[in-house]
Amino acid sequence: MRFLPMPLLCLLLLTLAVAAPVRADGPDRVAPVSDPLVRKECGECHMAFQPGLLPAGSWRRIMQTLSDHFGDRATLPPDQVALITAYLTANAGEGDPALSRITEQGWWRHEHRKRWTDWLRAEGSVKAKARSDCAACHRDAERGLYEDD
Amino acid sequence: MIRKNLSLSLPLLLAAALAAPASAGPAQDRLLESLRAEAGQAEPGFTGFSAERGRALYLGPHAGGQPDMPACAACHTPDPGRVGQHVKTGREIEPMAVRINPARFTDPAQVEKRFSRDCPNVLGRACTAREKGDIIQFLSSP
């Protein structure tokens, strides 16, 4: 350390400080939904969310509780539930498996911390019916592209 | 030969066309036919489906379901020929009217899946075969 000039040390510390919060950021791109059954069945009432947006534990619980799917009935035949669960868990992302909503995940809240208060302030300009309506603001959300913020 | 058959069958066809309730295509007809059999078994006095009853059911409002889903029209709009929007998610829903969207009511499994979800969401209970037929009759009308 004693050989490191002061300016260089500062730069190093600054780099670490900037790099550290990256963990809390969400993905800018996730793999789009490639399975036709998942695209159809998960995309009728809302956008077919990419499997990479939730950890496997969250997907498993969601697929086990379709009779009360965030307040709505969204039941499917058991064979389709099994196929969809397999696809979602095999392609799952990271996050807190205790949380079922994408919008509850730490990275989501972090990414939208500023935007969300902007939305509340500019009520008239809010296009999204719900926080889960990704495509209202992210035009290419359906294709897994969220870098347009 | 052809003329003879034609003269025989033309009145029959005409009579059939007048007697049968107007509907959209063979797939929708098949679905209505099987629901008709089901409704006849469930209700001894059943005489046929009614687009008018289907319209009332579609428009509601009903109690017993979810507060923001008091009718089919809540998401599908009061005019089934228009593009709908899910009240909670904002997802666009293709028109329900067969004259605009001929693919509607052609896949019995899909139809049954939607009724099994949407009836509890809107009415707080399952729909009867007569109610399903009435709604399809209404949405298939020209």
Coordinates of C-alpha atoms in Angstrom, one line a residue:
Chain A
M1 CA 0.0 0.0 0.0
R2 CA 2.8 2.3 0.8
F3 CA 4.0 2.3 -2.8
L4 CA 0.6 3.4 -4.0
P5 CA 0.4 7.1 -4.7
M6 CA -2.4 9.0 -3.1
P7 CA -4.4 9.9 -6.2
L8 CA -4.3 6.3 -7.4
L9 CA -5.6 5.1 -4.0
C10 CA -8.4 7.5 -4.2
L11 CA -9.3 6.3 -7.7
L12 CA -9.2 2.7 -6.5
L13 CA -11.6 3.4 -3.6
L14 CA -13.9 5.4 -5.8
T15 CA -14.1 2.6 -8.3
L16 CA -14.9 0.1 -5.5
A17 CA -17.6 2.5 -4.1
V18 CA -19.2 2.8 -7.6
A19 CA -19.0 -0.9 -8.4
A20 CA -20.4 -2.1 -5.1
P21 CA -24.1 -1.1 -5.5
V22 CA -24.2 -2.9 -8.9
R23 CA -25.4 -6.0 -7.0
A24 CA -28.7 -4.2 -6.2
D25 CA -29.3 -3.2 -9.8
G26 CA -31.7 -5.2 -11.9
P27 CA -30.9 -6.7 -15.3
D28 CA -31.1 -4.4 -18.3
R29 CA -31.7 -7.4 -20.6
V30 CA -33.2 -10.7 -19.8
A31 CA -33.7 -13.6 -22.2
P32 CA -37.2 -13.4 -23.8
V33 CA -39.8 -16.1 -23.2
S34 CA -39.1 -18.7 -25.9
D35 CA -41.6 -21.3 -24.9
P36 CA -44.9 -20.9 -26.9
L37 CA -47.1 -22.4 -24.1
V38 CA -45.6 -20.0 -21.5
R39 CA -45.9 -17.1 -23.9
K40 CA -49.6 -17.9 -24.5
E41 CA -50.7 -18.9 -21.0
C42 CA -48.7 -16.4 -19.0
G43 CA -49.4 -13.6 -21.5
E44 CA -53.2 -13.6 -21.7
C45 CA -53.9 -11.3 -18.7
H46 CA -50.5 -9.6 -18.4
M47 CA -47.2 -9.5 -20.2
A48 CA -45.6 -12.9 -20.1
F49 CA -42.8 -11.9 -17.7
Q50 CA -39.4 -13.3 -18.5
P51 CA -38.3 -16.2 -16.2
G52 CA -35.1 -14.3 -15.4
L53 CA -37.1 -11.7 -13.5
L54 CA -37.7 -14.0 -10.5
P55 CA -35.8 -16.7 -8.6
A56 CA -37.0 -20.3 -8.9
G57 CA -38.6 -20.4 -5.5
S58 CA -40.9 -17.5 -6.3
W59 CA -41.9 -19.1 -9.6
R60 CA -42.6 -22.4 -7.9
R61 CA -44.9 -20.8 -5.3
I62 CA -46.7 -18.7 -8.0
M63 CA -47.4 -21.9 -10.0
Q64 CA -48.7 -23.7 -6.9
T65 CA -51.2 -21.0 -6.1
L66 CA -52.8 -20.2 -9.4
S67 CA -56.3 -20.4 -7.9
D68 CA -55.5 -17.2 -6.1
H69 CA -53.1 -15.5 -8.4
F70 CA -52.6 -12.1 -6.7
G71 CA -56.4 -12.0 -6.2
D72 CA -57.5 -13.5 -9.5
R73 CA -58.3 -17.0 -10.5
A74 CA -55.8 -18.2 -13.1
T75 CA -56.0 -22.0 -12.9
L76 CA -54.6 -24.3 -15.6
P77 CA -54.7 -28.0 -16.3
P78 CA -52.0 -29.9 -14.1
D79 CA -50.0 -31.0 -17.2
Q80 CA -49.6 -27.4 -18.3
V81 CA -48.8 -26.2 -14.8
A82 CA -45.9 -28.8 -14.7
L83 CA -44.6 -27.8 -18.1
I84 CA -44.7 -24.1 -17.3
T85 CA -43.1 -24.6 -13.9
A86 CA -40.3 -26.5 -15.4
Y87 CA -39.5 -23.8 -18.0
L88 CA -39.7 -20.9 -15.4
T89 CA -37.6 -22.6 -12.8
A90 CA -35.0 -23.8 -15.3
N91 CA -34.5 -20.3 -16.6
A92 CA -35.1 -18.4 -13.3
G93 CA -33.0 -15.5 -12.2
E94 CA -31.8 -14.2 -8.9
G95 CA -33.7 -12.5 -6.0
D96 CA -35.5 -13.2 -2.8
P97 CA -37.5 -16.4 -3.2
A98 CA -39.7 -15.3 -0.2
L99 CA -41.1 -12.5 -2.4
S100 CA -43.6 -13.5 -5.2
R101 CA -44.0 -10.1 -6.9
I102 CA -41.3 -8.9 -9.3
T103 CA -42.1 -5.4 -8.1
E104 CA -41.3 -6.4 -4.5
Q105 CA -37.8 -7.6 -5.4
G106 CA -34.9 -5.4 -4.0
W107 CA -33.4 -4.8 -7.4
W108 CA -36.8 -3.7 -8.9
R109 CA -37.4 -1.2 -6.1
H110 CA -33.9 0.1 -6.4
E111 CA -34.2 0.6 -10.2
H112 CA -37.5 2.4 -9.8
R113 CA -36.8 4.3 -6.6
K114 CA -36.6 7.7 -8.3
R115 CA -39.0 6.9 -11.1
W116 CA -41.8 5.8 -8.8
T117 CA -41.8 9.1 -6.9
D118 CA -41.8 10.9 -10.3
W119 CA -44.9 8.9 -11.2
L120 CA -46.7 9.9 -8.0
R121 CA -45.9 13.5 -8.6
A122 CA -46.9 13.6 -12.3
E123 CA -50.1 11.7 -11.8
G124 CA -51.6 12.9 -15.1
S125 CA -48.8 11.5 -17.2
V126 CA -48.9 8.0 -15.7
K127 CA -49.6 5.5 -18.4
A128 CA -49.1 2.4 -16.4
K129 CA -52.3 0.8 -14.9
A130 CA -50.1 -1.1 -12.5
R131 CA -46.4 -1.3 -11.6
S132 CA -46.4 -4.7 -13.3
D133 CA -47.3 -3.0 -16.7
C134 CA -43.7 -2.9 -17.8
A135 CA -44.4 -2.2 -21.4
A136 CA -46.2 1.1 -20.5
C137 CA -42.7 2.6 -20.0
H138 CA -40.3 0.0 -21.3
R139 CA -41.3 -0.2 -25.0
D140 CA -39.4 -3.4 -25.6
A141 CA -40.2 -5.1 -22.3
E142 CA -41.9 -7.9 -24.1
R143 CA -38.6 -8.8 -25.8
G144 CA -36.8 -8.6 -22.5
L145 CA -35.1 -5.2 -23.1
Y146 CA -35.3 -2.8 -20.1
E147 CA -32.3 -0.6 -20.8
D148 CA -34.3 2.3 -22.0
D149 CA -34.4 4.1 -18.7
Chain B
M1 CA -80.8 -34.6 -61.4
I2 CA -79.2 -31.6 -59.9
R3 CA -82.2 -29.5 -60.5
K4 CA -84.4 -32.0 -58.8
N5 CA -82.1 -32.1 -55.7
L6 CA -82.0 -28.4 -55.6
S7 CA -85.7 -27.9 -55.8
L8 CA -86.1 -30.4 -52.9
S9 CA -83.3 -29.1 -50.7
L10 CA -83.8 -25.4 -51.2
P11 CA -86.9 -25.0 -49.1
L12 CA -85.3 -27.3 -46.5
L13 CA -82.2 -25.1 -46.4
L14 CA -84.2 -22.0 -46.1
A15 CA -86.3 -23.4 -43.3
A16 CA -83.1 -24.5 -41.5
A17 CA -81.6 -21.0 -41.9
L18 CA -84.6 -19.4 -40.5
A19 CA -85.0 -21.7 -37.6
A20 CA -81.4 -21.8 -36.5
P21 CA -80.3 -18.9 -34.4
A22 CA -77.8 -16.8 -36.3
S23 CA -74.2 -17.7 -35.4
A24 CA -70.8 -17.4 -36.8
G25 CA -69.2 -20.6 -38.0
P26 CA -69.2 -24.4 -37.7
A27 CA -66.7 -24.4 -34.7
Q28 CA -68.9 -22.0 -32.7
D29 CA -72.0 -24.1 -33.8
R30 CA -70.4 -27.3 -32.5
L31 CA -69.6 -25.7 -29.2
L32 CA -73.1 -24.3 -28.8
E33 CA -74.5 -27.7 -29.7
S34 CA -72.6 -29.5 -26.9
L35 CA -73.5 -26.7 -24.4
R36 CA -77.2 -27.1 -25.5
A37 CA -77.1 -30.8 -24.6
E38 CA -75.5 -30.0 -21.3
A39 CA -78.1 -27.2 -20.5
G40 CA -81.0 -29.5 -21.5
Q41 CA -79.8 -32.1 -19.0
A42 CA -79.3 -29.6 -16.2
E43 CA -82.6 -27.7 -16.8
P44 CA -85.7 -29.7 -17.7
G45 CA -87.5 -26.5 -19.0
F46 CA -84.6 -25.4 -21.2
T47 CA -85.7 -24.2 -24.7
G48 CA -82.6 -22.7 -26.2
F49 CA -80.0 -20.0 -25.8
S50 CA -80.8 -16.3 -25.9
A51 CA -78.5 -13.6 -27.2
E52 CA -80.6 -11.1 -25.2
R53 CA -79.9 -13.0 -21.9
G54 CA -76.2 -13.3 -22.9
R55 CA -76.1 -9.5 -23.4
A56 CA -77.5 -8.8 -20.0
L57 CA -75.0 -11.2 -18.4
Y58 CA -72.2 -9.6 -20.4
L59 CA -73.1 -6.1 -19.4
G60 CA -74.0 -6.7 -15.7
P61 CA -73.3 -5.3 -13.3
H62 CA -73.1 -8.2 -10.9
A63 CA -72.3 -8.6 -7.3
G64 CA -70.4 -11.4 -5.8
G65 CA -67.2 -11.3 -7.8
Q66 CA -64.3 -8.9 -7.6
P67 CA -65.3 -5.3 -7.0
D68 CA -63.3 -4.0 -10.0
M69 CA -64.7 -6.8 -12.2
P70 CA -68.5 -6.4 -11.9
A71 CA -69.1 -7.6 -15.5
C72 CA -67.4 -9.1 -18.6
A73 CA -67.6 -5.6 -20.0
A74 CA -65.3 -4.4 -17.2
C75 CA -62.3 -5.7 -19.2
H76 CA -63.9 -6.5 -22.6
T77 CA -65.6 -3.0 -22.8
P78 CA -69.5 -2.7 -23.2
D79 CA -69.0 -3.1 -27.0
P80 CA -67.6 -6.6 -27.6
G81 CA -66.4 -5.5 -31.1
R82 CA -63.8 -3.3 -29.5
V83 CA -60.3 -4.1 -28.1
G84 CA -60.6 -4.7 -24.4
Q85 CA -58.1 -3.9 -21.6
H86 CA -57.6 -5.9 -18.4
V87 CA -58.7 -3.6 -15.5
K88 CA -55.8 -4.5 -13.3
T89 CA -52.9 -5.1 -15.6
G90 CA -53.7 -2.9 -18.6
R91 CA -53.1 -5.8 -21.0
E92 CA -54.9 -5.4 -24.3
I93 CA -57.5 -8.1 -25.0
E94 CA -58.6 -8.9 -28.6
P95 CA -62.3 -8.3 -29.4
M96 CA -64.8 -10.9 -28.2
A97 CA -67.3 -10.5 -31.1
V98 CA -67.0 -13.3 -33.6
R99 CA -67.9 -11.0 -36.5
I100 CA -64.7 -9.0 -35.7
N101 CA -62.6 -11.8 -34.4
P102 CA -63.6 -15.1 -36.0
A103 CA -61.1 -17.1 -33.9
R104 CA -63.3 -16.6 -30.8
F105 CA -65.1 -19.7 -29.4
T106 CA -63.3 -22.1 -31.8
D107 CA -61.2 -23.9 -29.2
P108 CA -63.4 -25.6 -26.6
A109 CA -60.5 -26.1 -24.1
Q110 CA -59.6 -22.4 -24.3
V111 CA -63.3 -21.4 -23.9
E112 CA -63.7 -23.7 -20.8
K113 CA -60.5 -22.3 -19.3
R114 CA -61.6 -18.7 -19.7
F115 CA -65.1 -19.4 -18.3
S116 CA -63.6 -21.3 -15.3
R117 CA -61.6 -18.3 -14.4
D118 CA -63.7 -15.3 -15.5
C119 CA -67.1 -16.5 -14.0
P120 CA -65.6 -16.7 -10.5
N121 CA -63.8 -13.4 -11.0
V122 CA -67.0 -11.7 -12.2
L123 CA -69.9 -13.6 -10.5
G124 CA -68.1 -15.2 -7.6
R125 CA -69.3 -18.6 -8.8
A126 CA -69.1 -20.9 -11.9
C127 CA -71.3 -20.3 -14.9
T128 CA -74.0 -22.7 -15.8
A129 CA -74.1 -24.3 -19.3
R130 CA -77.1 -22.1 -20.2
E131 CA -75.2 -18.9 -19.1
K132 CA -72.2 -20.0 -21.2
G133 CA -74.4 -20.7 -24.2
D134 CA -76.2 -17.4 -23.8
I135 CA -73.0 -15.4 -23.8
I136 CA -71.6 -17.3 -26.8
Q137 CA -74.9 -16.8 -28.6
F138 CA -74.7 -13.0 -27.9
L139 CA -71.0 -12.7 -28.9
S140 CA -71.6 -14.8 -32.1
S141 CA -74.6 -12.7 -33.2
P142 CA -74.0 -10.7 -36.4

